[in-house]
Amino acid sequence: MDSMMLTHYLIIGAILFCMGLIGFITRRNLIIMFLCTEMMFQGVSLSLVAFSRYHCNVTGQTFVIFVLTIAAAEAALALGLVVLLFRRKRTLDANAWSSLKG
Amino acid sequence: MSELYVKIMEIRPEIIMLIGACCCLMVGLHRSAEIRKLTVAVAVLTLVFAGFYNAWQTLDSDHPWTLASFTKMAVCVVGVLLLSFASGLPDKLKMSRDAESHPEKFDPGNVMRGEFYAFFLFSLTGVMLCGGANDLVWLFLALELTSLPTYVMVATGRDNIKANESGIKYFFLGALAAAIFLYGFALIYGATGVTNFDQIRECIAVTGVTPLFTLGIVLSIVGIGFKIAAFPMHFYTADVYEGAPTPVTAFLAFVPKTAGFVSLILVLTLTSKTNFRMGNPEELQIYISLPNTVQAVLWVMAALTMTIGNVMGLMQTNVKRILAYSSVAHSGYMLVGLLGISSCVAGVTSTNGAAGVMFYLIAYALGNMAAFAVLACLERNGDEATDLDDLAGLSARKPMLAALMLLANLSLIGLPPMVGFAGKIYMFSAAVNAGFVGLVIIAVVNSAISAVYYLRIVNACYFKKADASQTELVPTRNRVMVALAGAVLAVYLGLAGNELARITNQATIANLFNGKIVRQVLQDYPQAMGGEQTAWNIEKNNP
């Protein structure tokens, strides 16, 4: 893999990351917001795999497996928290949760 | 001995902690109520055992203190205090009380005790693992292990809609921050092709600092900034600290912060370059330097973090929110100390900013814990009372608690003879030696500003008349003991902190300097200042 091809993969990874970031800031639905952080993780994972191929070692791919594990743990936690909040207020709107201010 | 075996030997205290956490999960679900009550004891025993094992491992062999062993020791000691502070918290939850209300019909699905203490230990294990990290993958996993349990502890620790809200805010921003520093780690890997810290340092010594690598470091610093509540990731702090139960708030102010600063030290050592020069008296000095971009990023972060923290702190009337913004401000001071490593000279303790940061972490933890423990003694209608007015007349009702609050706040302001003063001197002198006089002036002005809101707390305790408010005082034995321990240690270390300063210096030096270059310099110039001691430290730490 030459550096030209690496750049393509990196750009896709960066686009995924930025889309996730923008979505996180603009969307107000708790589940969509969580999916946006997942998209950021996937953008990073794509970059890691591309770098791994570019450097001809598997360290990056091993890293990705750990990243996926953490992402899964985070997903479990997120859904648990979202269910906890939904039971209280019957809404997924993040704006409903803004009593703490100052 | 294989490398893996050595590594497993090193993380035995962490393994003890993990086993203890699993034991807590099981004991917390036992059929008999008597045994379920022992969960706290299991957690405390685990921490004490891990701490003693770590101390024995360090003191028995003639190894000097390392960043890993120092972090583990600090976590175990402060962890015991935090745990006794938090003991009993899950029993107060409505869900738990319902589950245990009928002795013959125990409902294991709703009881929280085992999970709470297990998460407590898991999070502490994460910090301990951060200290020993020598690989990007390891560091990432350790940081996540620190954070994930704290989200649950915040969200479920209190029967209150506020706790849920702060939990979800903390979680979402935490996930965002994790993605950012993970991207940084990925770029560091991309720039060098390796994830092992030593190999990264070797690679950078050959290729020099590339833009991709610098970008990776900067993203890592910003992402880890969430853990220490530094600008631009500080927005959650006040809300989360207010919504979380007070013992968990005290936990948040120490545990993720320690993990964050230890990781920042490790990430910065990746970019630091070991150099040598002729000192002013004809002596050869070995010193390290950081790239200008990284210095600039840290400078801006430090200045904004402490200023924002202190200015926002002035506007609050809720003591928990005041202490939250003070936590942001203290992160700013510690970032100043961290910048101090950018011209750390081997053998000169006062230039070692990283040691100053480790010292100050302990100092801050003690003062902060004492303040929160006194605050937790106030209740209204069974819930926490945290307004400034709730403290009114405390000195008349409980002079002892008011005195402890006074000592805690004096330490947080940084007045002598408290430990906060010694810590600030340690960090700021390193920053001045590194040439950041302007930044240190900003920090000192900020310390003066911070005195206003700390003294406002003291003023409420001593000079405000207690109106016939419904604030009840519930000074449980544990809370008073924790406040007392925090305040007494803060005074003691302020008067006799030399030993701690020496240990922190010894603990950080091997990470900061590149062993190969130190050895090379020593071969050519055996008289190089402080080189021998540094080389000895490095030699012993990398057998």
PDB file of N, CA, C and O in Angstrom, chain A residues 69-70 73-74 77, chain B residues 119 123 143-153 171 227:
ATOM      1  N   THR A  69     -14.099  -3.779  21.476  1.00  0.00           N
ATOM      2  CA  THR A  69     -14.546  -4.296  22.771  1.00  0.00           C
ATOM      3  C   THR A  69     -15.042  -3.160  23.658  1.00  0.00           C
ATOM      4  O   THR A  69     -16.104  -3.232  24.270  1.00  0.00           O
ATOM      5  N   ILE A  70     -14.220  -2.083  23.708  1.00  0.00           N
ATOM      6  CA  ILE A  70     -14.604  -0.938  24.536  1.00  0.00           C
ATOM      7  C   ILE A  70     -15.890  -0.319  24.008  1.00  0.00           C
ATOM      8  O   ILE A  70     -16.791   0.042  24.773  1.00  0.00           O
ATOM      9  N   ALA A  73     -18.749  -2.305  25.229  1.00  0.00           N
ATOM     10  CA  ALA A  73     -19.020  -2.048  26.646  1.00  0.00           C
ATOM     11  C   ALA A  73     -19.736  -0.720  26.808  1.00  0.00           C
ATOM     12  O   ALA A  73     -20.698  -0.600  27.572  1.00  0.00           O
ATOM     13  N   GLU A  74     -19.280   0.270  26.028  1.00  0.00           N
ATOM     14  CA  GLU A  74     -19.914   1.579  26.107  1.00  0.00           C
ATOM     15  C   GLU A  74     -21.357   1.526  25.633  1.00  0.00           C
ATOM     16  O   GLU A  74     -22.231   2.184  26.194  1.00  0.00           O
ATOM     17  N   LEU A  77     -23.559   0.179  28.307  1.00  0.00           N
ATOM     18  CA  LEU A  77     -23.739   1.183  29.355  1.00  0.00           C
ATOM     19  C   LEU A  77     -24.702   2.275  28.890  1.00  0.00           C
ATOM     20  O   LEU A  77     -25.613   2.684  29.624  1.00  0.00           O
TER      21      LEU A  77
ATOM     22  N   PHE B 119     -17.660  -1.524  41.294  1.00  0.00           N
ATOM     23  CA  PHE B 119     -17.312  -0.469  40.347  1.00  0.00           C
ATOM     24  C   PHE B 119     -16.258   0.458  40.942  1.00  0.00           C
ATOM     25  O   PHE B 119     -15.356   0.910  40.251  1.00  0.00           O
ATOM     26  N   SER B 123     -12.721   1.022  39.043  1.00  0.00           N
ATOM     27  CA  SER B 123     -12.242   2.324  38.620  1.00  0.00           C
ATOM     28  C   SER B 123     -10.845   2.598  39.175  1.00  0.00           C
ATOM     29  O   SER B 123      -9.962   3.083  38.469  1.00  0.00           O
ATOM     30  N   LEU B 143      -7.502   3.855  30.736  1.00  0.00           N
ATOM     31  CA  LEU B 143      -8.305   5.081  30.885  1.00  0.00           C
ATOM     32  C   LEU B 143      -9.793   4.765  30.822  1.00  0.00           C
ATOM     33  O   LEU B 143     -10.597   5.316  31.568  1.00  0.00           O
ATOM     34  N   GLU B 144     -10.167   3.851  29.924  1.00  0.00           N
ATOM     35  CA  GLU B 144     -11.586   3.500  29.816  1.00  0.00           C
ATOM     36  C   GLU B 144     -12.048   2.724  31.041  1.00  0.00           C
ATOM     37  O   GLU B 144     -13.160   2.894  31.511  1.00  0.00           O
ATOM     38  N   LEU B 145     -11.170   1.874  31.580  1.00  0.00           N
ATOM     39  CA  LEU B 145     -11.539   1.127  32.792  1.00  0.00           C
ATOM     40  C   LEU B 145     -11.754   2.092  33.954  1.00  0.00           C
ATOM     41  O   LEU B 145     -12.576   1.861  34.828  1.00  0.00           O
ATOM     42  N   THR B 146     -11.004   3.197  33.962  1.00  0.00           N
ATOM     43  CA  THR B 146     -11.212   4.189  35.012  1.00  0.00           C
ATOM     44  C   THR B 146     -12.571   4.860  34.865  1.00  0.00           C
ATOM     45  O   THR B 146     -13.273   5.087  35.841  1.00  0.00           O
ATOM     46  N   SER B 147     -12.933   5.176  33.614  1.00  0.00           N
ATOM     47  CA  SER B 147     -14.104   6.022  33.396  1.00  0.00           C
ATOM     48  C   SER B 147     -15.419   5.258  33.420  1.00  0.00           C
ATOM     49  O   SER B 147     -16.380   5.717  34.014  1.00  0.00           O
ATOM     50  N   LEU B 148     -15.479   4.122  32.740  1.00  0.00           N
ATOM     51  CA  LEU B 148     -16.779   3.454  32.569  1.00  0.00           C
ATOM     52  C   LEU B 148     -17.501   3.218  33.893  1.00  0.00           C
ATOM     53  O   LEU B 148     -18.687   3.512  33.995  1.00  0.00           O
ATOM     54  N   PRO B 149     -16.833   2.700  34.955  1.00  0.00           N
ATOM     55  CA  PRO B 149     -17.581   2.500  36.201  1.00  0.00           C
ATOM     56  C   PRO B 149     -18.073   3.793  36.822  1.00  0.00           C
ATOM     57  O   PRO B 149     -19.137   3.805  37.446  1.00  0.00           O
ATOM     58  N   THR B 150     -17.327   4.899  36.613  1.00  0.00           N
ATOM     59  CA  THR B 150     -17.751   6.144  37.265  1.00  0.00           C
ATOM     60  C   THR B 150     -19.070   6.644  36.689  1.00  0.00           C
ATOM     61  O   THR B 150     -19.854   7.258  37.404  1.00  0.00           O
ATOM     62  N   TYR B 151     -19.351   6.372  35.390  1.00  0.00           N
ATOM     63  CA  TYR B 151     -20.620   6.807  34.809  1.00  0.00           C
ATOM     64  C   TYR B 151     -21.784   6.185  35.578  1.00  0.00           C
ATOM     65  O   TYR B 151     -22.778   6.843  35.879  1.00  0.00           O
ATOM     66  N   VAL B 152     -21.664   4.892  35.877  1.00  0.00           N
ATOM     67  CA  VAL B 152     -22.748   4.208  36.585  1.00  0.00           C
ATOM     68  C   VAL B 152     -22.848   4.742  38.015  1.00  0.00           C
ATOM     69  O   VAL B 152     -23.938   4.963  38.539  1.00  0.00           O
ATOM     70  N   MET B 153     -21.685   4.945  38.657  1.00  0.00           N
ATOM     71  CA  MET B 153     -21.711   5.423  40.040  1.00  0.00           C
ATOM     72  C   MET B 153     -22.397   6.774  40.139  1.00  0.00           C
ATOM     73  O   MET B 153     -23.130   7.050  41.090  1.00  0.00           O
ATOM     74  N   PHE B 171     -21.588  10.712  30.857  1.00  0.00           N
ATOM     75  CA  PHE B 171     -21.321   9.598  29.948  1.00  0.00           C
ATOM     76  C   PHE B 171     -21.097  10.081  28.530  1.00  0.00           C
ATOM     77  O   PHE B 171     -20.135   9.685  27.872  1.00  0.00           O
ATOM     78  N   LYS B 227     -10.740  14.087  31.397  1.00  0.00           N
ATOM     79  CA  LYS B 227     -10.579  13.389  32.677  1.00  0.00           C
ATOM     80  C   LYS B 227     -10.148  14.346  33.782  1.00  0.00           C
ATOM     81  O   LYS B 227     -10.487  14.155  34.941  1.00  0.00           O
TER      82      LYS B 227
END
